[in-house]
Amino acid sequence: MTPPFLRERPLTACHECDLLLQPAQKKLHQIVRCPRCGYKLYQHKPGSTHNTIALALAGVVFFIPANTLPIMSMELFGQTHIDTMLTGVTRLFDNGHWWISGLVLLCSVIFPLMRLVLALLVLIPLQLGRSSRAQIEAFKLYHHLSSWSMLEVYMIGILVAIIKLANMAMISPGYGLICFTGLMLCTIGLSQTLDEHTTWDLLEKYRHD
Amino acid sequence: MTSARHNNLCLCNTCHKLCKKPPAAQTKALCPRCYSPLFSRKPETLIRTWALTIAAAILFIPANLLPITTITYLGHSQPDTIMSGIIALTKAGMIPIAIVVFIASIAVPVLKLLGIVTLLLSVQYRWSMNPTQRTLMFRMIEWIGRWSMLDLFVIAILMALINLGNLSEFEAGSAANAFGLVVVLTMFAATSFDPRLIWDQDVTTDDKEPKDIKDD
Ligand SMILES: [Zn+2]
């Protein structure tokens, strides 16, 4: 039943409209789009593995200070209150909003960290020419977590909170904010530099077991 | 134009490998590359997306009617719903913030729900809407969903900062829980919708050769 053209060269299909396509020759920095629906099928990202490992390592370094140092502090009636990534979460939890507290914790702390760590667990062995079932599972999880890591949304949340409070109290940004910004840039950069297509191809190529 | 499905092929949803379409009887075919379940279209996509969308739409009512925050200032408690909070911001002269909160907490969820319902109806009743525009709409819905978390993050930040017992305190209200569910459910609804359904009705099978990919 296979039409003759299928046997000639490998094909691909568009993820969003299912159009069957002849893959083009990969060129440097080239973005390949589906001719029917415009979906970005493939983007060549040179040095993807190196760059992503570097960014993920930098992100992991930023992670602890970003979560433990104060993002900002506020002085009101002579008392100072600081906000780290975790104080809001624990206060929500203490006041019985365990569901919201868990959701905020997952989207602003746990998922971003998991993505950084998973990227390292997949890419470092891959860089050494190794591929295993564990790496494949890790990469799947990385892929599924992508829309649930929301540090850039949190960043806008910090700005909204600062402007809201600016005329009622003294707000001073803390060192945590600098580390948080670094962490956020690393997680955004991760999705920009990681070439998922090539990574899947390499994971398949280096598989021996 | 010819689809992968017409040629007995199916694209893995996770790793985008083109595989042979599993026979209809075989329900648990796995992708040879990433071991994800293989299916040519997401299983029960319409019914799942409807269920998640309807649940989100119902929860959107308490999310808007119940107080989302309570501010205590010198012993006086002021509960606020999403809308009354936005009105209070406008009265305080913080128009840009009011617009940001309005977009993230009201405009985005409403437009998302309406958008998903339009996509579902257009597929089910084969409306002759431009598929390219519908695909763009789907991409917008998928991309924008996470921004609704903004208000919940702001609440978490303010709760950490404003914490002085009776003097001044900031508390999340019960609407926050409902609102969190709305965000999560609409995000799941967007992922459970299969955009390939939009193009299935469009297939004109006169052109049998696969298209060459255009460069950018
Ligand atoms: Zn796969």
CSV table of C-alpha atoms and ligand atoms in Angstrom, one decimal:
chain,number,residue,atom,x,y,z
A,1,MET,CA,0.0,0.0,0.0
A,2,THR,CA,3.0,2.3,0.4
A,3,PRO,CA,3.0,4.9,-2.4
A,4,PRO,CA,6.3,4.8,-4.3
A,5,PHE,CA,7.6,8.3,-3.2
A,6,LEU,CA,7.7,7.0,0.4
A,7,ARG,CA,10.4,4.6,-0.4
A,8,GLU,CA,12.6,7.2,-2.0
A,9,ARG,CA,13.7,9.5,0.8
A,10,PRO,CA,12.8,10.0,4.4
A,11,LEU,CA,9.7,12.1,5.0
A,12,THR,CA,8.4,14.2,7.8
A,13,ALA,CA,5.0,15.6,8.7
A,14,CYS,CA,3.8,18.8,10.2
A,15,HIS,CA,3.1,18.5,13.9
A,16,GLU,CA,0.1,20.9,13.7
A,17,CYS,CA,-1.6,20.1,10.4
A,18,ASP,CA,-0.3,16.6,9.5
A,19,LEU,CA,0.9,17.6,6.0
A,20,LEU,CA,3.4,15.1,4.6
A,21,LEU,CA,6.6,16.9,3.6
A,22,GLN,CA,10.0,16.3,2.0
A,23,PRO,CA,12.6,17.4,4.5
A,24,ALA,CA,14.8,20.2,3.1
A,25,GLN,CA,18.6,20.3,3.4
A,26,LYS,CA,19.5,21.7,6.8
A,27,LYS,CA,21.2,25.1,6.5
A,28,LEU,CA,22.9,27.3,9.1
A,29,HIS,CA,20.5,29.3,11.3
A,30,GLN,CA,17.6,28.3,9.0
A,31,ILE,CA,14.0,28.3,10.1
A,32,VAL,CA,11.9,25.8,8.3
A,33,ARG,CA,8.1,26.3,8.3
A,34,CYS,CA,5.2,24.2,7.2
A,35,PRO,CA,4.0,25.6,3.8
A,36,ARG,CA,0.4,25.0,4.7
A,37,CYS,CA,0.0,26.2,8.3
A,38,GLY,CA,3.2,28.1,9.0
A,39,TYR,CA,4.2,25.9,12.0
A,40,LYS,CA,7.9,26.2,12.8
A,41,LEU,CA,9.0,22.7,11.9
A,42,TYR,CA,12.7,23.0,12.5
A,43,GLN,CA,15.2,25.6,13.4
A,44,HIS,CA,18.9,25.0,13.0
A,45,LYS,CA,20.7,26.1,16.1
A,46,PRO,CA,24.5,25.6,15.8
A,47,GLY,CA,26.3,24.6,19.0
A,48,SER,CA,22.9,23.8,20.6
A,49,THR,CA,24.2,21.2,23.0
A,50,HIS,CA,27.2,23.2,24.4
A,51,ASN,CA,25.2,26.4,24.7
A,52,THR,CA,22.3,24.7,26.5
A,53,ILE,CA,24.6,22.9,29.0
A,54,ALA,CA,26.3,26.2,29.8
A,55,LEU,CA,23.0,28.0,30.3
A,56,ALA,CA,21.6,25.1,32.4
A,57,LEU,CA,24.7,25.1,34.6
A,58,ALA,CA,24.5,28.9,35.1
A,59,GLY,CA,20.8,28.5,35.9
A,60,VAL,CA,21.5,25.9,38.6
A,61,VAL,CA,24.1,28.2,40.1
A,62,PHE,CA,21.6,31.1,40.3
A,63,PHE,CA,18.9,28.8,41.6
A,64,ILE,CA,19.8,28.6,45.4
A,65,PRO,CA,20.4,32.4,45.9
A,66,ALA,CA,17.4,33.3,43.8
A,67,ASN,CA,15.2,31.2,46.1
A,68,THR,CA,16.8,32.0,49.5
A,69,LEU,CA,17.9,35.6,49.3
A,70,PRO,CA,15.2,38.3,49.6
A,71,ILE,CA,13.7,39.4,46.3
A,72,MET,CA,12.6,42.6,48.0
A,73,SER,CA,11.8,44.0,51.4
A,74,MET,CA,9.2,46.4,52.6
A,75,GLU,CA,9.1,48.7,55.5
A,76,LEU,CA,5.7,49.4,57.0
A,77,PHE,CA,5.0,50.8,60.5
A,78,GLY,CA,8.6,50.4,61.4
A,79,GLN,CA,8.6,46.7,60.6
A,80,THR,CA,10.5,45.2,57.8
A,81,HIS,CA,9.2,42.2,55.8
A,82,ILE,CA,11.1,40.4,53.2
A,83,ASP,CA,9.9,38.3,50.3
A,84,THR,CA,11.9,35.3,49.1
A,85,MET,CA,10.4,33.0,46.5
A,86,LEU,CA,9.4,30.7,49.4
A,87,THR,CA,7.8,33.1,52.0
A,88,GLY,CA,4.7,33.7,49.9
A,89,VAL,CA,4.3,30.0,49.3
A,90,THR,CA,4.6,29.1,53.0
A,91,ARG,CA,2.2,31.9,54.1
A,92,LEU,CA,-0.4,30.6,51.6
A,93,PHE,CA,0.1,27.1,52.9
A,94,ASP,CA,-0.1,28.2,56.6
A,95,ASN,CA,-3.4,30.0,55.9
A,96,GLY,CA,-4.9,26.9,54.5
A,97,HIS,CA,-4.6,27.6,50.7
A,98,TRP,CA,-2.6,24.5,50.1
A,99,TRP,CA,-3.7,24.1,46.5
A,100,ILE,CA,-2.7,27.6,45.4
A,101,SER,CA,0.5,27.3,47.5
A,102,GLY,CA,1.4,24.1,45.7
A,103,LEU,CA,0.6,25.5,42.3
A,104,VAL,CA,2.7,28.6,42.9
A,105,LEU,CA,5.6,26.4,44.3
A,106,LEU,CA,5.5,24.1,41.3
A,107,CYS,CA,5.3,26.8,38.6
A,108,SER,CA,7.8,29.2,40.1
A,109,VAL,CA,10.3,26.9,41.8
A,110,ILE,CA,10.1,23.2,41.2
A,111,PHE,CA,9.4,23.0,37.5
A,112,PRO,CA,12.0,25.6,36.5
A,113,LEU,CA,14.6,23.7,38.5
A,114,MET,CA,13.5,20.3,37.1
A,115,ARG,CA,13.9,21.6,33.6
A,116,LEU,CA,17.4,22.8,34.2
A,117,VAL,CA,18.4,19.5,35.9
A,118,LEU,CA,16.7,17.4,33.3
A,119,ALA,CA,18.4,19.3,30.4
A,120,LEU,CA,21.8,18.6,32.1
A,121,LEU,CA,21.0,14.9,32.6
A,122,VAL,CA,20.0,14.5,29.0
A,123,LEU,CA,22.7,16.6,27.3
A,124,ILE,CA,25.9,15.9,29.3
A,125,PRO,CA,25.9,12.1,28.5
A,126,LEU,CA,24.7,13.0,24.9
A,127,GLN,CA,27.7,15.3,24.5
A,128,LEU,CA,29.9,12.3,25.4
A,129,GLY,CA,28.1,10.2,22.8
A,130,ARG,CA,25.8,8.2,25.2
A,131,SER,CA,22.1,7.7,25.0
A,132,SER,CA,20.0,5.6,27.3
A,133,ARG,CA,16.3,4.9,28.1
A,134,ALA,CA,16.7,7.1,31.2
A,135,GLN,CA,17.8,10.1,29.1
A,136,ILE,CA,14.8,9.6,26.8
A,137,GLU,CA,12.4,9.5,29.7
A,138,ALA,CA,14.1,12.6,31.1
A,139,PHE,CA,13.8,14.5,27.8
A,140,LYS,CA,10.2,13.6,27.5
A,141,LEU,CA,9.6,15.0,31.0
A,142,TYR,CA,11.6,18.1,30.0
A,143,HIS,CA,9.4,18.6,26.9
A,144,HIS,CA,6.1,18.2,28.9
A,145,LEU,CA,7.2,20.7,31.6
A,146,SER,CA,8.0,23.5,29.1
A,147,SER,CA,4.7,25.4,29.4
A,148,TRP,CA,4.5,24.9,33.2
A,149,SER,CA,7.7,26.7,34.1
A,150,MET,CA,6.6,30.3,34.5
A,151,LEU,CA,9.5,32.5,35.8
A,152,GLU,CA,8.9,35.3,33.2
A,153,VAL,CA,5.3,35.5,34.5
A,154,TYR,CA,6.6,35.7,38.0
A,155,MET,CA,8.9,38.5,37.0
A,156,ILE,CA,6.0,40.5,35.8
A,157,GLY,CA,4.3,39.6,39.1
A,158,ILE,CA,7.2,41.1,41.0
A,159,LEU,CA,6.9,44.3,38.9
A,160,VAL,CA,3.2,44.6,39.5
A,161,ALA,CA,3.7,44.1,43.3
A,162,ILE,CA,6.4,46.8,43.4
A,163,ILE,CA,4.2,49.3,41.6
A,164,LYS,CA,1.2,48.4,43.7
A,165,LEU,CA,3.1,49.0,47.0
A,166,ALA,CA,5.3,51.9,45.9
A,167,ASN,CA,3.1,54.6,47.2
A,168,MET,CA,2.2,53.0,50.5
A,169,ALA,CA,5.6,51.8,51.8
A,170,MET,CA,9.3,51.8,51.3
A,171,ILE,CA,10.3,49.0,48.9
A,172,SER,CA,13.9,48.0,48.4
A,173,PRO,CA,14.9,45.3,46.0
A,174,GLY,CA,17.2,42.6,47.4
A,175,TYR,CA,20.1,40.6,46.0
A,176,GLY,CA,17.7,37.7,45.4
A,177,LEU,CA,16.1,39.8,42.6
A,178,ILE,CA,19.4,39.9,40.7
A,179,CYS,CA,19.8,36.1,41.0
A,180,PHE,CA,16.2,35.6,40.1
A,181,THR,CA,16.6,37.7,37.0
A,182,GLY,CA,19.6,35.6,36.1
A,183,LEU,CA,17.7,32.4,36.7
A,184,MET,CA,14.8,33.6,34.6
A,185,LEU,CA,17.1,34.6,31.7
A,186,CYS,CA,18.7,31.1,31.8
A,187,THR,CA,15.4,29.3,31.7
A,188,ILE,CA,14.2,31.4,28.8
A,189,GLY,CA,17.5,30.9,27.1
A,190,LEU,CA,17.2,27.2,27.5
A,191,SER,CA,14.1,26.9,25.3
A,192,GLN,CA,15.8,29.2,22.8
A,193,THR,CA,19.1,27.3,22.5
A,194,LEU,CA,18.0,23.7,22.9
A,195,ASP,CA,17.4,22.1,19.5
A,196,GLU,CA,14.8,19.5,20.3
A,197,HIS,CA,14.9,17.9,16.8
A,198,THR,CA,18.7,17.4,16.8
A,199,THR,CA,18.6,16.2,20.4
A,200,TRP,CA,16.0,13.5,19.5
A,201,ASP,CA,18.0,12.5,16.4
A,202,LEU,CA,21.2,12.1,18.5
A,203,LEU,CA,19.3,10.2,21.3
A,204,GLU,CA,18.2,7.8,18.6
A,205,LYS,CA,21.6,7.6,16.8
A,206,TYR,CA,23.7,6.8,20.0
A,207,ARG,CA,21.3,4.2,21.2
A,208,HIS,CA,22.9,0.8,21.4
A,209,ASP,CA,20.9,-1.3,23.8
B,1,MET,CA,-1.9,18.2,-0.4
B,2,THR,CA,-1.6,14.9,1.4
B,3,SER,CA,-1.6,14.2,5.1
B,4,ALA,CA,0.5,11.7,6.9
B,5,ARG,CA,-2.7,10.0,8.0
B,6,HIS,CA,-3.7,9.4,4.4
B,7,ASN,CA,-0.5,7.6,3.8
B,8,ASN,CA,-0.8,5.3,6.8
B,9,LEU,CA,1.8,7.3,8.7
B,10,CYS,CA,1.6,9.0,12.0
B,11,LEU,CA,3.8,11.6,13.6
B,12,CYS,CA,4.8,11.0,17.2
B,13,ASN,CA,3.3,13.7,19.3
B,14,THR,CA,6.2,13.9,21.7
B,15,CYS,CA,9.4,13.5,19.6
B,16,HIS,CA,8.0,14.2,16.1
B,17,LYS,CA,9.2,11.0,14.6
B,18,LEU,CA,7.3,9.8,11.6
B,19,CYS,CA,6.1,6.3,12.2
B,20,LYS,CA,3.9,3.7,10.6
B,21,LYS,CA,0.3,4.2,11.7
B,22,PRO,CA,-0.6,1.6,14.3
B,23,PRO,CA,-3.5,-0.7,13.2
B,24,ALA,CA,-6.9,0.4,14.6
B,25,ALA,CA,-7.1,-2.8,16.7
B,26,GLN,CA,-3.8,-2.2,18.4
B,27,THR,CA,-4.5,0.4,21.0
B,28,LYS,CA,-1.1,0.5,22.8
B,29,ALA,CA,1.4,1.1,20.0
B,30,LEU,CA,4.5,2.9,21.3
B,31,CYS,CA,6.8,5.3,19.4
B,32,PRO,CA,10.0,3.3,18.6
B,33,ARG,CA,12.2,6.3,19.5
B,34,CYS,CA,10.7,7.8,22.7
B,35,TYR,CA,8.2,5.1,23.9
B,36,SER,CA,5.3,7.6,23.9
B,37,PRO,CA,1.9,6.1,22.9
B,38,LEU,CA,1.4,6.6,19.2
B,39,PHE,CA,-1.8,7.9,17.7
B,40,SER,CA,-2.6,9.6,14.5
B,41,ARG,CA,-5.0,12.0,16.3
B,42,LYS,CA,-5.1,12.6,20.0
B,43,PRO,CA,-7.6,10.0,21.5
B,44,GLU,CA,-11.0,11.4,22.5
B,45,THR,CA,-9.6,14.9,21.9
B,46,LEU,CA,-13.0,16.6,21.4
B,47,ILE,CA,-14.8,15.1,24.4
B,48,ARG,CA,-11.8,15.7,26.7
B,49,THR,CA,-11.4,19.3,25.5
B,50,TRP,CA,-15.1,19.9,26.0
B,51,ALA,CA,-15.0,18.4,29.5
B,52,LEU,CA,-12.0,20.5,30.6
B,53,THR,CA,-13.4,23.7,29.0
B,54,ILE,CA,-16.9,23.3,30.6
B,55,ALA,CA,-15.3,22.6,34.0
B,56,ALA,CA,-13.1,25.7,33.6
B,57,ALA,CA,-16.1,27.9,32.5
B,58,ILE,CA,-18.1,26.8,35.6
B,59,LEU,CA,-15.3,27.5,38.0
B,60,PHE,CA,-14.7,30.9,36.4
B,61,ILE,CA,-18.1,32.0,38.0
B,62,PRO,CA,-17.0,31.5,41.7
B,63,ALA,CA,-13.5,32.8,40.7
B,64,ASN,CA,-15.2,36.1,39.8
B,65,LEU,CA,-17.9,36.3,42.5
B,66,LEU,CA,-16.0,35.2,45.6
B,67,PRO,CA,-13.3,37.5,47.2
B,68,ILE,CA,-9.9,36.7,45.7
B,69,THR,CA,-8.1,38.9,48.4
B,70,THR,CA,-8.8,40.4,51.7
B,71,ILE,CA,-6.8,43.4,52.8
B,72,THR,CA,-6.8,44.3,56.5
B,73,TYR,CA,-5.8,47.9,57.4
B,74,LEU,CA,-5.8,49.0,61.0
B,75,GLY,CA,-8.4,46.4,62.0
B,76,HIS,CA,-10.7,47.1,59.0
B,77,SER,CA,-11.1,44.2,56.6
B,78,GLN,CA,-11.8,44.8,52.9
B,79,PRO,CA,-12.5,41.8,50.7
B,80,ASP,CA,-12.1,42.2,47.0
B,81,THR,CA,-13.2,40.2,44.0
B,82,ILE,CA,-11.1,40.3,40.8
B,83,MET,CA,-13.2,43.0,39.3
B,84,SER,CA,-13.5,45.2,42.5
B,85,GLY,CA,-9.8,44.9,42.9
B,86,ILE,CA,-9.3,46.2,39.3
B,87,ILE,CA,-11.8,49.1,40.0
B,88,ALA,CA,-10.0,50.0,43.2
B,89,LEU,CA,-6.7,50.1,41.3
B,90,THR,CA,-8.3,52.4,38.7
B,91,LYS,CA,-9.6,54.7,41.5
B,92,ALA,CA,-6.1,54.8,43.0
B,93,GLY,CA,-4.8,56.1,39.7
B,94,MET,CA,-2.8,52.9,38.9
B,95,ILE,CA,-4.3,52.5,35.4
B,96,PRO,CA,-1.5,50.6,33.8
B,97,ILE,CA,-1.5,48.0,36.6
B,98,ALA,CA,-5.3,47.8,36.4
B,99,ILE,CA,-5.0,47.1,32.7
B,100,VAL,CA,-2.4,44.4,33.2
B,101,VAL,CA,-4.4,42.7,35.9
B,102,PHE,CA,-7.6,43.0,33.8
B,103,ILE,CA,-5.9,41.4,30.8
B,104,ALA,CA,-4.3,38.5,32.8
B,105,SER,CA,-7.2,37.7,35.1
B,106,ILE,CA,-10.3,38.4,33.0
B,107,ALA,CA,-9.6,39.1,29.3
B,108,VAL,CA,-7.2,36.1,28.8
B,109,PRO,CA,-9.4,33.4,30.5
B,110,VAL,CA,-12.6,34.6,28.8
B,111,LEU,CA,-10.9,34.8,25.4
B,112,LYS,CA,-9.3,31.4,25.9
B,113,LEU,CA,-12.6,29.8,26.8
B,114,LEU,CA,-14.4,31.4,23.9
B,115,GLY,CA,-11.5,30.5,21.6
B,116,ILE,CA,-11.5,26.8,22.5
B,117,VAL,CA,-15.3,26.6,22.2
B,118,THR,CA,-15.1,28.2,18.7
B,119,LEU,CA,-12.4,25.7,17.7
B,120,LEU,CA,-14.4,22.8,19.0
B,121,LEU,CA,-17.6,23.9,17.4
B,122,SER,CA,-15.9,24.7,14.1
B,123,VAL,CA,-14.4,21.2,14.0
B,124,GLN,CA,-17.6,19.4,15.1
B,125,TYR,CA,-19.9,21.2,12.7
B,126,ARG,CA,-17.4,21.6,9.9
B,127,TRP,CA,-17.7,25.4,9.8
B,128,SER,CA,-16.1,26.8,6.7
B,129,MET,CA,-13.6,29.1,8.6
B,130,ASN,CA,-10.2,29.8,7.3
B,131,PRO,CA,-8.0,26.9,8.7
B,132,THR,CA,-4.9,29.1,8.8
B,133,GLN,CA,-6.7,31.7,11.0
B,134,ARG,CA,-8.0,28.9,13.3
B,135,THR,CA,-4.4,27.5,13.6
B,136,LEU,CA,-3.2,30.9,14.6
B,137,MET,CA,-5.9,31.2,17.1
B,138,PHE,CA,-5.0,27.8,18.6
B,139,ARG,CA,-1.3,28.9,18.9
B,140,MET,CA,-2.3,32.1,20.6
B,141,ILE,CA,-4.5,30.2,23.1
B,142,GLU,CA,-1.7,27.7,23.8
B,143,TRP,CA,0.9,30.5,24.3
B,144,ILE,CA,-1.2,33.0,26.3
B,145,GLY,CA,-2.6,30.6,28.9
B,146,ARG,CA,0.3,30.7,31.4
B,147,TRP,CA,0.1,34.5,31.7
B,148,SER,CA,-3.1,34.1,33.7
B,149,MET,CA,-1.0,32.8,36.6
B,150,LEU,CA,0.2,36.5,37.1
B,151,ASP,CA,-2.5,37.4,39.6
B,152,LEU,CA,-1.8,34.3,41.8
B,153,PHE,CA,1.9,35.2,41.8
B,154,VAL,CA,1.2,38.8,42.8
B,155,ILE,CA,-1.0,37.5,45.7
B,156,ALA,CA,1.8,35.2,46.9
B,157,ILE,CA,4.3,38.1,46.8
B,158,LEU,CA,2.0,40.5,48.6
B,159,MET,CA,1.1,37.9,51.2
B,160,ALA,CA,4.8,37.6,52.0
B,161,LEU,CA,5.3,41.4,52.3
B,162,ILE,CA,2.1,42.6,54.0
B,163,ASN,CA,2.0,40.6,57.2
B,164,LEU,CA,1.5,42.6,60.3
B,165,GLY,CA,-1.4,40.9,62.0
B,166,ASN,CA,-4.2,43.4,62.8
B,167,LEU,CA,-2.3,46.4,61.7
B,168,SER,CA,-2.1,45.4,58.1
B,169,GLU,CA,-2.5,42.1,56.5
B,170,PHE,CA,-3.0,40.7,53.0
B,171,GLU,CA,-4.9,37.4,52.6
B,172,ALA,CA,-5.8,35.2,49.7
B,173,GLY,CA,-9.6,34.5,49.4
B,174,SER,CA,-11.4,31.4,48.3
B,175,ALA,CA,-11.7,32.7,44.7
B,176,ALA,CA,-8.0,32.2,44.4
B,177,ASN,CA,-8.4,28.5,44.6
B,178,ALA,CA,-11.1,28.5,41.9
B,179,PHE,CA,-9.1,30.8,39.8
B,180,GLY,CA,-6.0,28.5,40.0
B,181,LEU,CA,-8.1,25.6,38.8
B,182,VAL,CA,-9.4,27.7,35.9
B,183,VAL,CA,-5.8,28.4,34.8
B,184,VAL,CA,-4.8,24.8,35.1
B,185,LEU,CA,-7.9,23.4,33.4
B,186,THR,CA,-7.7,25.8,30.4
B,187,MET,CA,-4.1,25.0,29.9
B,188,PHE,CA,-4.9,21.3,29.9
B,189,ALA,CA,-7.8,22.0,27.5
B,190,ALA,CA,-5.5,23.7,25.1
B,191,THR,CA,-3.0,20.7,25.2
B,192,SER,CA,-5.8,18.2,24.8
B,193,PHE,CA,-7.1,19.8,21.6
B,194,ASP,CA,-5.6,18.3,18.4
B,195,PRO,CA,-5.0,21.1,15.9
B,196,ARG,CA,-4.7,18.6,13.1
B,197,LEU,CA,-8.5,18.2,13.3
B,198,ILE,CA,-8.7,21.7,11.8
B,199,TRP,CA,-7.0,20.6,8.7
B,200,ASP,CA,-8.6,17.2,8.3
B,201,GLN,CA,-11.7,18.6,6.7
B,202,ASP,CA,-9.6,20.7,4.3
B,203,VAL,CA,-7.7,17.8,2.7
B,204,THR,CA,-8.0,17.9,-1.1
B,205,THR,CA,-6.5,14.6,-2.3
B,206,ASP,CA,-5.9,15.6,-5.9
B,207,ASP,CA,-2.2,16.4,-5.2
B,208,LYS,CA,-0.5,13.1,-4.2
B,209,GLU,CA,3.1,14.1,-4.0
B,210,PRO,CA,4.4,15.5,-0.7
B,211,LYS,CA,5.2,19.2,-0.7
B,212,ASP,CA,8.7,20.5,-0.5
B,213,ILE,CA,9.3,22.5,2.6
B,214,LYS,CA,9.8,26.2,1.9
B,215,ASP,CA,12.7,28.1,3.4
B,216,ASP,CA,12.6,31.1,5.5
C,1,ZN,ZN,8.2,9.6,19.8
